[in-house]
Tab-separated table of C-alpha atoms and ligand atoms in Angstrom:
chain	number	residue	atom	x	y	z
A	1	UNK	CA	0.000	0.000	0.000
A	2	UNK	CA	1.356	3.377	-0.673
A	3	UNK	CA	1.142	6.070	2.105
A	4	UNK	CA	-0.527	8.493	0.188
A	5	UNK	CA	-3.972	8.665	0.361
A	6	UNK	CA	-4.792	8.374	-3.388
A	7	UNK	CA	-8.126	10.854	-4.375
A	8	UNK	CA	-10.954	9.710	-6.243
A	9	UNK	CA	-10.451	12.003	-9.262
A	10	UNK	CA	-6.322	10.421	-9.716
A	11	UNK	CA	-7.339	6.518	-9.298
A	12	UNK	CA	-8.998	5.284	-11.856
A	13	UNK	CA	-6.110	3.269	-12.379
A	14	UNK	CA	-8.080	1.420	-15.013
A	15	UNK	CA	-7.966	1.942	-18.647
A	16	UNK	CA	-11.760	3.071	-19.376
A	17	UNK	CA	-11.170	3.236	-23.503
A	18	UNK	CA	-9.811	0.190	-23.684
A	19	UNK	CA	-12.876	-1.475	-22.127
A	20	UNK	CA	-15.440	0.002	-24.004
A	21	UNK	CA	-13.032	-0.592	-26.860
A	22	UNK	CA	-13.218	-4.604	-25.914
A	23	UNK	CA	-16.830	-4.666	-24.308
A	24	UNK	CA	-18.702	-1.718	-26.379
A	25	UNK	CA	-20.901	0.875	-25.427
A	26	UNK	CA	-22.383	2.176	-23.796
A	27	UNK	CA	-20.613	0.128	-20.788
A	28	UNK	CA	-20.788	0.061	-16.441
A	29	UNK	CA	-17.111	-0.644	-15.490
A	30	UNK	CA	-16.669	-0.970	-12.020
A	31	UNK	CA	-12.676	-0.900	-10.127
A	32	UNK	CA	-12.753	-3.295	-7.104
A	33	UNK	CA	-9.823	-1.671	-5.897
A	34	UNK	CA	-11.752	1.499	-5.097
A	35	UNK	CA	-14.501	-0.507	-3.508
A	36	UNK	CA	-11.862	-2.331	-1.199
A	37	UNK	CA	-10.103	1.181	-0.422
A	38	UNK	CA	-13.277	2.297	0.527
A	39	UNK	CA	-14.511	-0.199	3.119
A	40	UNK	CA	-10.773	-0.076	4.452
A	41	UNK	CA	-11.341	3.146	5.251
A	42	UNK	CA	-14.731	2.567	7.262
A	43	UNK	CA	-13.435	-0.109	9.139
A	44	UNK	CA	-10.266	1.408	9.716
A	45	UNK	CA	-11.905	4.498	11.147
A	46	UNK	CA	-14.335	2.129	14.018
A	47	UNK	CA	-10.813	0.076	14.983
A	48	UNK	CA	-11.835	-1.075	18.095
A	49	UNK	CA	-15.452	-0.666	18.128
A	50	UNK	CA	-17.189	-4.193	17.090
A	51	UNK	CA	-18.104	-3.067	14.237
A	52	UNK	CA	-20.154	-4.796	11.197
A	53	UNK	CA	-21.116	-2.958	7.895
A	54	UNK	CA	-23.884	-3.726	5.776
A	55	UNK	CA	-24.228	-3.288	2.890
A	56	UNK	CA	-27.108	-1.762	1.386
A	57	UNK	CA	-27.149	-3.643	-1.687
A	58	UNK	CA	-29.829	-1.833	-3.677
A	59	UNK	CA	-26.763	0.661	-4.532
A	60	UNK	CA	-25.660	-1.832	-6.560
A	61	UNK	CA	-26.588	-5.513	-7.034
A	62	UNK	CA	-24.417	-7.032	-9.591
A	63	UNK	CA	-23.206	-11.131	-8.413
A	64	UNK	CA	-19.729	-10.562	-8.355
A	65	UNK	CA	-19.943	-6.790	-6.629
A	66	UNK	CA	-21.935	-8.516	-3.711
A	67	UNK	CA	-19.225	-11.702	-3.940
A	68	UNK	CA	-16.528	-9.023	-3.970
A	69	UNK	CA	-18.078	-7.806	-0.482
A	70	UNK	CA	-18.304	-10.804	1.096
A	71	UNK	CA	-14.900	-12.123	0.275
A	72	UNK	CA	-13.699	-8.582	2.498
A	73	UNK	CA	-16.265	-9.324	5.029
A	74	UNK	CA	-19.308	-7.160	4.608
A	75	UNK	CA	-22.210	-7.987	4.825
A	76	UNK	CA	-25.362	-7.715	3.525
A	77	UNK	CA	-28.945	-4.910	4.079
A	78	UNK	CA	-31.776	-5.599	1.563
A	79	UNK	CA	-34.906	-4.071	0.826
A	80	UNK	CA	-36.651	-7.139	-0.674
A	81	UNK	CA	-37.102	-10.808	-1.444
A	82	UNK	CA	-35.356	-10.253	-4.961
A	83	UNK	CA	-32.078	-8.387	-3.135
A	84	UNK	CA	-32.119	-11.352	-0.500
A	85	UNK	CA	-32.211	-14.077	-3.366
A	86	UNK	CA	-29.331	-12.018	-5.000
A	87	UNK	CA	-27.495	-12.281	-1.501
A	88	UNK	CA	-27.977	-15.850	-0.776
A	89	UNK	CA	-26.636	-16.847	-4.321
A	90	UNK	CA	-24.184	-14.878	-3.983
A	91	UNK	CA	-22.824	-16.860	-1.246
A	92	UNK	CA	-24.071	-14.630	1.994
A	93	UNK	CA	-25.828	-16.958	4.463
A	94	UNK	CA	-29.118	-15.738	5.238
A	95	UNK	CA	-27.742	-14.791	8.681
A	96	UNK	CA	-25.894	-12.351	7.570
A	97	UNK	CA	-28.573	-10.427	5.696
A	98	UNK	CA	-31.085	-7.882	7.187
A	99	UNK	CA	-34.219	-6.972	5.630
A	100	UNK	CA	-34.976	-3.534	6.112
A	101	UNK	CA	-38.557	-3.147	4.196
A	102	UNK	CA	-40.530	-0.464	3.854
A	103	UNK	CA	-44.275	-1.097	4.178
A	104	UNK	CA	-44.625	-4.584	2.322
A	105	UNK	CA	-46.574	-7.151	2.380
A	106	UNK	CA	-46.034	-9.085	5.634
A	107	UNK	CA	-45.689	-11.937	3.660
A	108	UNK	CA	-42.597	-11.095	2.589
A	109	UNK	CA	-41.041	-10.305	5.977
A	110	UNK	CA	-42.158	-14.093	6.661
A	111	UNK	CA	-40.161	-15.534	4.013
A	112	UNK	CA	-37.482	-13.484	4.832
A	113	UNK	CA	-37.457	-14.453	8.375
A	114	UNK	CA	-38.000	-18.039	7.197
A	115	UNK	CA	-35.184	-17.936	5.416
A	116	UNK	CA	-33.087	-16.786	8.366
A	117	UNK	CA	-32.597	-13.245	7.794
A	118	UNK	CA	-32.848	-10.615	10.616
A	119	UNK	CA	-35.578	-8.053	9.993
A	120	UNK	CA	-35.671	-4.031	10.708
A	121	UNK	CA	-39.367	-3.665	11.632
A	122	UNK	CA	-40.486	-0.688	10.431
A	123	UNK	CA	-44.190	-0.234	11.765
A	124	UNK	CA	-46.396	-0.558	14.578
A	125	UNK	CA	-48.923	-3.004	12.846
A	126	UNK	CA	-45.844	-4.902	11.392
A	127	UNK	CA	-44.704	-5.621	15.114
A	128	UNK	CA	-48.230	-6.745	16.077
A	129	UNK	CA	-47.554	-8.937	13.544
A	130	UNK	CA	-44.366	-10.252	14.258
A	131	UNK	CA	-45.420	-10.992	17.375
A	132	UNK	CA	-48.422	-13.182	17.032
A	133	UNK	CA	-46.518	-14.682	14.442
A	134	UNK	CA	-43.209	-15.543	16.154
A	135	UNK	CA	-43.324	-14.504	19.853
A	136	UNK	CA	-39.838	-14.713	21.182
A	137	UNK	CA	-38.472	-17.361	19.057
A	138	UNK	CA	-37.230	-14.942	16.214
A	139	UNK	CA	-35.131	-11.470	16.595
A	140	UNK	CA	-35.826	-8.446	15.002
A	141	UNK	CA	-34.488	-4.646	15.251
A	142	UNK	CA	-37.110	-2.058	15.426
A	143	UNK	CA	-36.492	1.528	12.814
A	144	UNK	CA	-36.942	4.259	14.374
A	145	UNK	CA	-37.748	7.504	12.797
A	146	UNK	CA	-35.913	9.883	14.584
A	147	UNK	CA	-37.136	13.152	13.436
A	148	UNK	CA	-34.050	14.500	12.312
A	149	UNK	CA	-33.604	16.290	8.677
A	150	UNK	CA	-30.586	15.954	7.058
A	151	UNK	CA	-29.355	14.708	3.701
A	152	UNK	CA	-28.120	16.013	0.715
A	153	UNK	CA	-32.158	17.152	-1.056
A	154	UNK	CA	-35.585	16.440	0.360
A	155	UNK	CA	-36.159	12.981	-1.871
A	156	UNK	CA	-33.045	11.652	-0.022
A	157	UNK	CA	-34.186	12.490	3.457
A	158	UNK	CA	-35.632	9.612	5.069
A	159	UNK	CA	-35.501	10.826	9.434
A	160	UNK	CA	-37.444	13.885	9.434
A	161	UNK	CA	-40.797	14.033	10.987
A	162	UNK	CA	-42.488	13.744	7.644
A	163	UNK	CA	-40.610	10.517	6.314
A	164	UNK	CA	-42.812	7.499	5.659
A	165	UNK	CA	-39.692	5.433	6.990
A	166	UNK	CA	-39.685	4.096	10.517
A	167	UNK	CA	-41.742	4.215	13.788
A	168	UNK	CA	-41.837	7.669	15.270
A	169	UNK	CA	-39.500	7.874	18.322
A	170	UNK	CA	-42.410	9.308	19.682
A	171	UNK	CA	-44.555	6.533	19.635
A	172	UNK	CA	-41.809	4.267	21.847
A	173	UNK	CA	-44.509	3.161	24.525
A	174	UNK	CA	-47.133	2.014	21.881
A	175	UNK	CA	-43.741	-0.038	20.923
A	176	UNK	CA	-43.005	-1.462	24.239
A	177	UNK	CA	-46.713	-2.238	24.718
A	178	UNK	CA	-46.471	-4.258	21.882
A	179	UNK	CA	-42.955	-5.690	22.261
A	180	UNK	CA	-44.292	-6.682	26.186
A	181	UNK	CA	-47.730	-8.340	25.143
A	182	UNK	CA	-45.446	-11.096	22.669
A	183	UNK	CA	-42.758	-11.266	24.977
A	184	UNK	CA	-41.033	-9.905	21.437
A	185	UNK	CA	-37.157	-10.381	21.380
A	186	UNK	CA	-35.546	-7.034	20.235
A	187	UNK	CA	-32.415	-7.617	19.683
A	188	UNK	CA	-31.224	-4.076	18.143
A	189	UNK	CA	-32.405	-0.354	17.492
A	190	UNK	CA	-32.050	0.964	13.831
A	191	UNK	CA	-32.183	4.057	12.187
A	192	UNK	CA	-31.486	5.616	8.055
A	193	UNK	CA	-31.226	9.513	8.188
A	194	UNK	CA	-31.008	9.479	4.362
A	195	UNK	CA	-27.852	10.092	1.676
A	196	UNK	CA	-25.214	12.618	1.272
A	197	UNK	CA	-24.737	13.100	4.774
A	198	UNK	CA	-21.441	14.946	5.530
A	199	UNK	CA	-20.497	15.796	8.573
A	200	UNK	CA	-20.612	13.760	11.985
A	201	UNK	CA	-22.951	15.893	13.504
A	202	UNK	CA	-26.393	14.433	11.860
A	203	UNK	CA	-24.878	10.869	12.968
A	204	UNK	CA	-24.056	11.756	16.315
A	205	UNK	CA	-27.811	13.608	16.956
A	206	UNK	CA	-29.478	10.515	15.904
A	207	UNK	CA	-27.010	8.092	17.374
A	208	UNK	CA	-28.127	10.450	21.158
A	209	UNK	CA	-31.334	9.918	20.342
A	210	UNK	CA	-30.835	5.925	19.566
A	211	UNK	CA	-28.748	5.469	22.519
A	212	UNK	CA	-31.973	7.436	24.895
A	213	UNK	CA	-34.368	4.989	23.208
A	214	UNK	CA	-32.143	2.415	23.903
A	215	UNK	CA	-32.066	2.250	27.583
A	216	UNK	CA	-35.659	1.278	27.288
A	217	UNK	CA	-35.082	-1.949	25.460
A	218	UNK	CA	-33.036	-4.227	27.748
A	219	UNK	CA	-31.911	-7.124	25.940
A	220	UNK	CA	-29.848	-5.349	22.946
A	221	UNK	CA	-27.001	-6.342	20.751
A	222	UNK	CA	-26.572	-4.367	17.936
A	223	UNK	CA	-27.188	-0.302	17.257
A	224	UNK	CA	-27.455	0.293	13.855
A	225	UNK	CA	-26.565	3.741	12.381
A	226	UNK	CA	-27.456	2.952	8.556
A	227	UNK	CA	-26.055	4.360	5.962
A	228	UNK	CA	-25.779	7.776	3.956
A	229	UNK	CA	-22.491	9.025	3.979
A	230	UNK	CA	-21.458	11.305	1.474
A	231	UNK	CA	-19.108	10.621	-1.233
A	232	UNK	CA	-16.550	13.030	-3.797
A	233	UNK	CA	-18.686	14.142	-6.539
A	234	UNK	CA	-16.748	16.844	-7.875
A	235	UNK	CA	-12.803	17.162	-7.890
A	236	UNK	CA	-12.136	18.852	-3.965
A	237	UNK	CA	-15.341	18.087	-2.956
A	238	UNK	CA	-16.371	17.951	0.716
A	239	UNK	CA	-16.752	14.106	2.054
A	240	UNK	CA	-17.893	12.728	5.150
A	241	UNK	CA	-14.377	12.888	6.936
A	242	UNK	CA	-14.428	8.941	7.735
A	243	UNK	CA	-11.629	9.527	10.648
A	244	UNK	CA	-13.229	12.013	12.445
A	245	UNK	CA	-16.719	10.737	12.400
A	246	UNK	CA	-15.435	7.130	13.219
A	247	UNK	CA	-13.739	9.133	16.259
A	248	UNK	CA	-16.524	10.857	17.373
A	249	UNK	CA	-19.101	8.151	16.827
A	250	UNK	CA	-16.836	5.539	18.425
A	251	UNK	CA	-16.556	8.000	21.733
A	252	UNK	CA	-19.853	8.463	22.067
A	253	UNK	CA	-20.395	4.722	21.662
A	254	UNK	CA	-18.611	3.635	24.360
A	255	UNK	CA	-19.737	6.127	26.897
A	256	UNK	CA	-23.335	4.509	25.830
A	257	UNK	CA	-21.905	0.865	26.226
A	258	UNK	CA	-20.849	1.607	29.405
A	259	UNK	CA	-23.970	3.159	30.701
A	260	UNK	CA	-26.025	0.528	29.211
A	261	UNK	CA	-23.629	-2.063	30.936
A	262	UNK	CA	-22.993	-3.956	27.990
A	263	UNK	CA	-20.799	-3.994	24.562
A	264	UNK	CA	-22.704	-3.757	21.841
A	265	UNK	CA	-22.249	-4.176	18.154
A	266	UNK	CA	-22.666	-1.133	15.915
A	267	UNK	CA	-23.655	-1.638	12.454
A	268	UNK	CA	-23.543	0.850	9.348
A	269	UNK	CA	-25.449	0.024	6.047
A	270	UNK	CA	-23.662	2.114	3.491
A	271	UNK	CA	-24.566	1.959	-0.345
A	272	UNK	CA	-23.280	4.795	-1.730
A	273	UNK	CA	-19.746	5.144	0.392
A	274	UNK	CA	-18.468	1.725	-0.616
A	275	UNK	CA	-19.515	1.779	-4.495
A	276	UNK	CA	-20.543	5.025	-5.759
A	277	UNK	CA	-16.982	6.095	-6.808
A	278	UNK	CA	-15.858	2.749	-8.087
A	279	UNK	CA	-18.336	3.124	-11.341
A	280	UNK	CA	-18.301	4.140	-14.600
A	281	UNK	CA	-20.573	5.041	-17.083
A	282	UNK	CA	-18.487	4.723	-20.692
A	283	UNK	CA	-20.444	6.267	-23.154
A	284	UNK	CA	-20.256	7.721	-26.777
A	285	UNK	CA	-20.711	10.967	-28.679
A	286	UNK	CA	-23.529	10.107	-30.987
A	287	UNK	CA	-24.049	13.961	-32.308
A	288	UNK	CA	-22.018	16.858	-31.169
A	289	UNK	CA	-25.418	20.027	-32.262
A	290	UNK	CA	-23.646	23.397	-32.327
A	291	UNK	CA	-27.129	25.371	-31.453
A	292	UNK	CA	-27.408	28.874	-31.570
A	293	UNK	CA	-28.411	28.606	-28.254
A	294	UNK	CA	-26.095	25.976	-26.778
A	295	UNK	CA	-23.698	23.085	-27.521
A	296	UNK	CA	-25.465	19.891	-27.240
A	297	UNK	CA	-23.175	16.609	-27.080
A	298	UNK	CA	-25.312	13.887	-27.501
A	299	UNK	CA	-24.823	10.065	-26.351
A	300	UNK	CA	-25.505	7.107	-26.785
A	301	UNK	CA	-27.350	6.370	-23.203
A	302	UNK	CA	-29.821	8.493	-21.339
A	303	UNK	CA	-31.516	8.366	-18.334
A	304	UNK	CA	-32.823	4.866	-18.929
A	305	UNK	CA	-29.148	4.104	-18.047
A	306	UNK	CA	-28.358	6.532	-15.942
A	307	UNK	CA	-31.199	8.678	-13.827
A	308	UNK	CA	-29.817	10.028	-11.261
A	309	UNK	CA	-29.593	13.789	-12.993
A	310	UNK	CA	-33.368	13.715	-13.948
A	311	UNK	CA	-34.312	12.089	-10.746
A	312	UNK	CA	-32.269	13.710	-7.968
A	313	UNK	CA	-30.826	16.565	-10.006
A	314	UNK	CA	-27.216	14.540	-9.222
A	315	UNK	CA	-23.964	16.198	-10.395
A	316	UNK	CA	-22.425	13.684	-12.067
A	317	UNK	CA	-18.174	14.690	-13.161
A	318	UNK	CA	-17.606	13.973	-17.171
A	319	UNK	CA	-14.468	12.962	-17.860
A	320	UNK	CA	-13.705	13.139	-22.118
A	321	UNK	CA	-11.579	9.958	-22.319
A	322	UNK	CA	-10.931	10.804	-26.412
A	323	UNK	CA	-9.665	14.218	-26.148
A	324	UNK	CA	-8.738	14.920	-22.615
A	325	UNK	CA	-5.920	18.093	-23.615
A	326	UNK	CA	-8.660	19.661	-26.147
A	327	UNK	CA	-9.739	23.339	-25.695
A	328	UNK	CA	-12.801	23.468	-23.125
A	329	UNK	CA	-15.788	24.024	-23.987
A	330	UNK	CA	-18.959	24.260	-22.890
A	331	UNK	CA	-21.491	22.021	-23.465
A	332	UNK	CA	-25.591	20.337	-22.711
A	333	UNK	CA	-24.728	16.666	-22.434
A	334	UNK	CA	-27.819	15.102	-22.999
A	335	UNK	CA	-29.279	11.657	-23.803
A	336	UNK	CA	-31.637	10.056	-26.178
A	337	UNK	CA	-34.368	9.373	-24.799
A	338	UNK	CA	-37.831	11.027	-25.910
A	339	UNK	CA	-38.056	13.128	-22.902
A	340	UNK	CA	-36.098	15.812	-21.409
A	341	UNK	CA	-32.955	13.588	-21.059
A	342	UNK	CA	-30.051	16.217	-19.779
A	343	UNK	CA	-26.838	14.264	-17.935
A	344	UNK	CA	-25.179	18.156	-17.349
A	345	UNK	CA	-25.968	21.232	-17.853
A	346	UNK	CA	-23.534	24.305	-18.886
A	347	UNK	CA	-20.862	22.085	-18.582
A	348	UNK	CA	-16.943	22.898	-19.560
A	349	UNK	CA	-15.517	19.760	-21.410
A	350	UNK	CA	-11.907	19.545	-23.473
A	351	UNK	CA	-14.109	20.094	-26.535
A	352	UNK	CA	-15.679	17.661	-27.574
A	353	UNK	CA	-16.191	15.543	-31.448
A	354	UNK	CA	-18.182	12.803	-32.654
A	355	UNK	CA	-17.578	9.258	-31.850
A	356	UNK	CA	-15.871	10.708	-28.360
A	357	UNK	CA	-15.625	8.575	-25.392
A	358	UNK	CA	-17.243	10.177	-22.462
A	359	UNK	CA	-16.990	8.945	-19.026
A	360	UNK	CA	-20.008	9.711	-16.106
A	361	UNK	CA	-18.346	9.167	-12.756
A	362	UNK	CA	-19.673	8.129	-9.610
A	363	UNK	CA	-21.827	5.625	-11.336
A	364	UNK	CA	-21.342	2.522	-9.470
A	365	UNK	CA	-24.515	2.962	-6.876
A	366	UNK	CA	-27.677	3.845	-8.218
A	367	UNK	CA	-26.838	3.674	-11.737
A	368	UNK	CA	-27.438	0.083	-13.341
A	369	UNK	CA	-30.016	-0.536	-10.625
A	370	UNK	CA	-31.905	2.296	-11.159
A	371	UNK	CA	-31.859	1.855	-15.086
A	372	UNK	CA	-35.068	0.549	-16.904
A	373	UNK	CA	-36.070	-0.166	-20.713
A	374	UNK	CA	-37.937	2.813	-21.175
A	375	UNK	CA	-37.892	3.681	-25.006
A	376	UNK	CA	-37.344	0.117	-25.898
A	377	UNK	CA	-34.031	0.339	-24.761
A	378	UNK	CA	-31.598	-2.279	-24.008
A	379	UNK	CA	-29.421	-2.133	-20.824
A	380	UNK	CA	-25.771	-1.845	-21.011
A	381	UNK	CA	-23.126	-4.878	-20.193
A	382	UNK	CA	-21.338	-4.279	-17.232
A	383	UNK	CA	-17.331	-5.046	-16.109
A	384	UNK	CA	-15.649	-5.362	-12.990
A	385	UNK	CA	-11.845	-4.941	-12.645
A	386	UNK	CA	-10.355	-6.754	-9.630
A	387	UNK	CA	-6.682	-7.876	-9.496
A	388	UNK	CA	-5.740	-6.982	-12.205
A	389	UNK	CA	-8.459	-8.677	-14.309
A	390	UNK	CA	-11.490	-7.532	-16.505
A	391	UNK	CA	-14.107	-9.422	-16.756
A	392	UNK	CA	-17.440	-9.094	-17.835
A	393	UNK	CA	-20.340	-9.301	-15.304
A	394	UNK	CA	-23.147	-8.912	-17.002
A	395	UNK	CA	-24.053	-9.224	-20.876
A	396	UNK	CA	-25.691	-6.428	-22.762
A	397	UNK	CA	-29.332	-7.115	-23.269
A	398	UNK	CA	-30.794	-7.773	-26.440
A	399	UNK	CA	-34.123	-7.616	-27.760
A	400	UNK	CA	-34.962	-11.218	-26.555
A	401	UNK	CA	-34.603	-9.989	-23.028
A	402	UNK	CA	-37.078	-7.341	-23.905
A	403	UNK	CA	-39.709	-9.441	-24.926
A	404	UNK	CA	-39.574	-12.722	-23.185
A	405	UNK	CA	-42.217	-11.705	-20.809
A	406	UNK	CA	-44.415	-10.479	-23.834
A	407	UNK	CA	-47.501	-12.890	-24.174
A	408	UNK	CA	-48.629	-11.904	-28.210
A	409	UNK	CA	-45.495	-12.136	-30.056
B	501	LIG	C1	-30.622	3.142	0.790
B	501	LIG	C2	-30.362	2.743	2.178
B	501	LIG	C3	-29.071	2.808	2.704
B	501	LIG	C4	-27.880	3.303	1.934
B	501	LIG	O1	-27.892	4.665	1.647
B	501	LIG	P1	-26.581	5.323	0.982
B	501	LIG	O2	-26.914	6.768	0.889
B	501	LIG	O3	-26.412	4.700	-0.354
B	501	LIG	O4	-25.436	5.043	1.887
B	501	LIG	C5	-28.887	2.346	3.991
B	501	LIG	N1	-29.907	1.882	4.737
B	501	LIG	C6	-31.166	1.822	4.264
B	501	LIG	C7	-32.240	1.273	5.117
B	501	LIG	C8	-31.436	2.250	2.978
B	501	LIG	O5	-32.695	2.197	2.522
């Protein structure tokens, strides 16, 4: 390992054309040595606390991304039967999976619980549930919606009073009513603020307010401090400072382990942190439109690939892999999809020309996942680099895969 602390926007140690040269575009590539780096870091920054990190896999569920986790000992946080399949073939033992859902069908949370996964209830009538279905002989961890707002916009907030994640924290003794009357085994208090969450300071309010609600449950393991932390999206961008929150959240757990008379485990379930930075999107300059009004660059992707612009307003860094010295210009980067379909907006690029390879960074969580087959489009291959090796991880689609679920072809 060298000493120096590489940065996000000097790594990409691996050579983007000539995988979308070899694999075609438009193209995921994914560097496992970023994803490694980054859950080095996390752990690194809780030495000494007994720590476990989840993984919350809807960032980013490609087989040999959640077999690259494993292998460095993270585990897994799903949001449904699908992600949980995904985890179990994957290799994870069901045991080392929770199931965080949001409002589904109980029936779900049965098989999940069948299957021996460890489930985040998330509701009052869910825990009513739970108990006349299980009593004591099954675990769960109750969310709790702390009230707190913080995150990076409003549809990423998921604490604040108005969230539709969670039990209120102020609803704790319809809980414990509930929790008494089935003798209900609570093994562990979690909480999601929501993404992009800098600083230590939203963690540590919640974590004060986990910890109070805490002393009220008696037979606890595990505190679980989910996920959100926020990642480099533009060159000397401000990041969650992983040493200093690790310090500061590790302080404040002990003092609350030692109060409570017991170690506990604390648990994190980033997506974002371990992934997002790791991915590329490799696309190519379809039509470069020199508008009276603006430069358009078109591509050949759009936001059935890639949503995160149109959905969340995302900034998402452009790198131009085929003329990286050109003169800057500036440019609309948009996609081709009937619908507004913009990637960036006003954006300075080394100019760009047809047939140019573009690179959208930070696409490793949220991007494939997210992507659909609007417009009768066909989802891009993806290719993970680890060790060395490329290798592809997941086909490109073609129009088979489009209509094999059609009934009147
Ligand atoms: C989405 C999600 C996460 C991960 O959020 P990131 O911002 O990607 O770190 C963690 N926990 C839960 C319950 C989630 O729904």
């Amino acid at each position: 390992m060298s000493s120096a602390e590489p940065t996000p926007f000097s790594t990409h140690q691996i050579d983007l054309a000539a995988l979308l040269e070899t694999y075609g575009s438009p193209l995921y590539a994914y560097d496992g040595a970023t994803i490694r780096r980054k859950a080095g870091e996390l752990k690194q920054a809780f030495d000494g606390i007994d720590l476990k990190i989840k993984y919350a896999c809807k960032a980013n569920t490609n087989l040999a991304i959640l077999r690259l986790m494993r292998e460095i000992g993270v585990e897994l946080d799903v949001v449904s039967p699908g992600e949980l399949e995904m985890g179990m073939i994957a290799g994870y033992n069901a045991s080392q999976i929770t199931f965080t859902p949001s409002g589904v069908p109980f029936e779900e949370v049965r098989s999940a619980v069948d299957a021996g996964a460890i489930v985040n209830v998330d509701s009052i009538p869910l825990l009513e549930w739970f108990g006349q279905t299980y009593g004591n002989t099954k675990p769960c961890l109750i969310r709790i919606k702390p009230n707190v707002a913080a995150g990076g916009n409003a549809k990423i907030m998921t604490a604040h009073a108005d969230s539709k994640f969670g039990i209120s924290v102020l609803m704790l003794d319809e809980v414990l009513e509930v929790v008494k009357k089935y003798d209900i085994k609570i093994v562990g208090l979690h909480q999601h603020t929501g993404s992009d969450i800098k600083d230590a300071e939203p963690f540590l309010k919640v974590a004060d307010i986990l910890f109070e609600a805490a002393k009220r449950f008696p037979d606890l393991e595990i505190i679980d401090l989910g996920g959100g932390f926020k990642v480099s999206y533009l060159p000397g961008d401000h990041v969650t400072d992983m040493e200093l929150l690790g310090k500061n959240i590790s302080e404040r757990f002990n003092t609350f382990c030692n109060e409570y008379g017991r170690k506990l485990q604390l648990w994190f379930e980033p997506g974002k942190f371990l992934v997002s930075e790791s991915g590329f999107l490799l696309v190519k300059t379809t039509v470069v439109k020199e508008d009276p009004a603006r430069n358009f660059v078109h591509v050949d992707s759009g936001l059935n690939h890639l949503i995160r612009p149109m959905m969340y307003g995302s900034y998402h860094h452009i790198l131009n892999i085929s003329n990286p010295g050109g003169p800057l210009k500036t440019y609309n980067v948009v996609g081709y999809i009937c619908e507004t379909d913009t990637f960036a907006t006003d954006r300075e690029l080394p100019e760009v020309r047809q047939g140019d390879v573009l690179a959208f960074l930070n696409a490793g969580a949220y991007g494939f996942t997210m992507s659909s087959n609007y417009n009768a489009r066909l989802r891009p291959a993806e290719v993970l680099v680890d060790n060395g090796n490329a290798r592809l991880v997941r086909r490109r689609e073609t129009l088979e895969d489009l209509l094999k679920t059609q009934m009147d072809i």
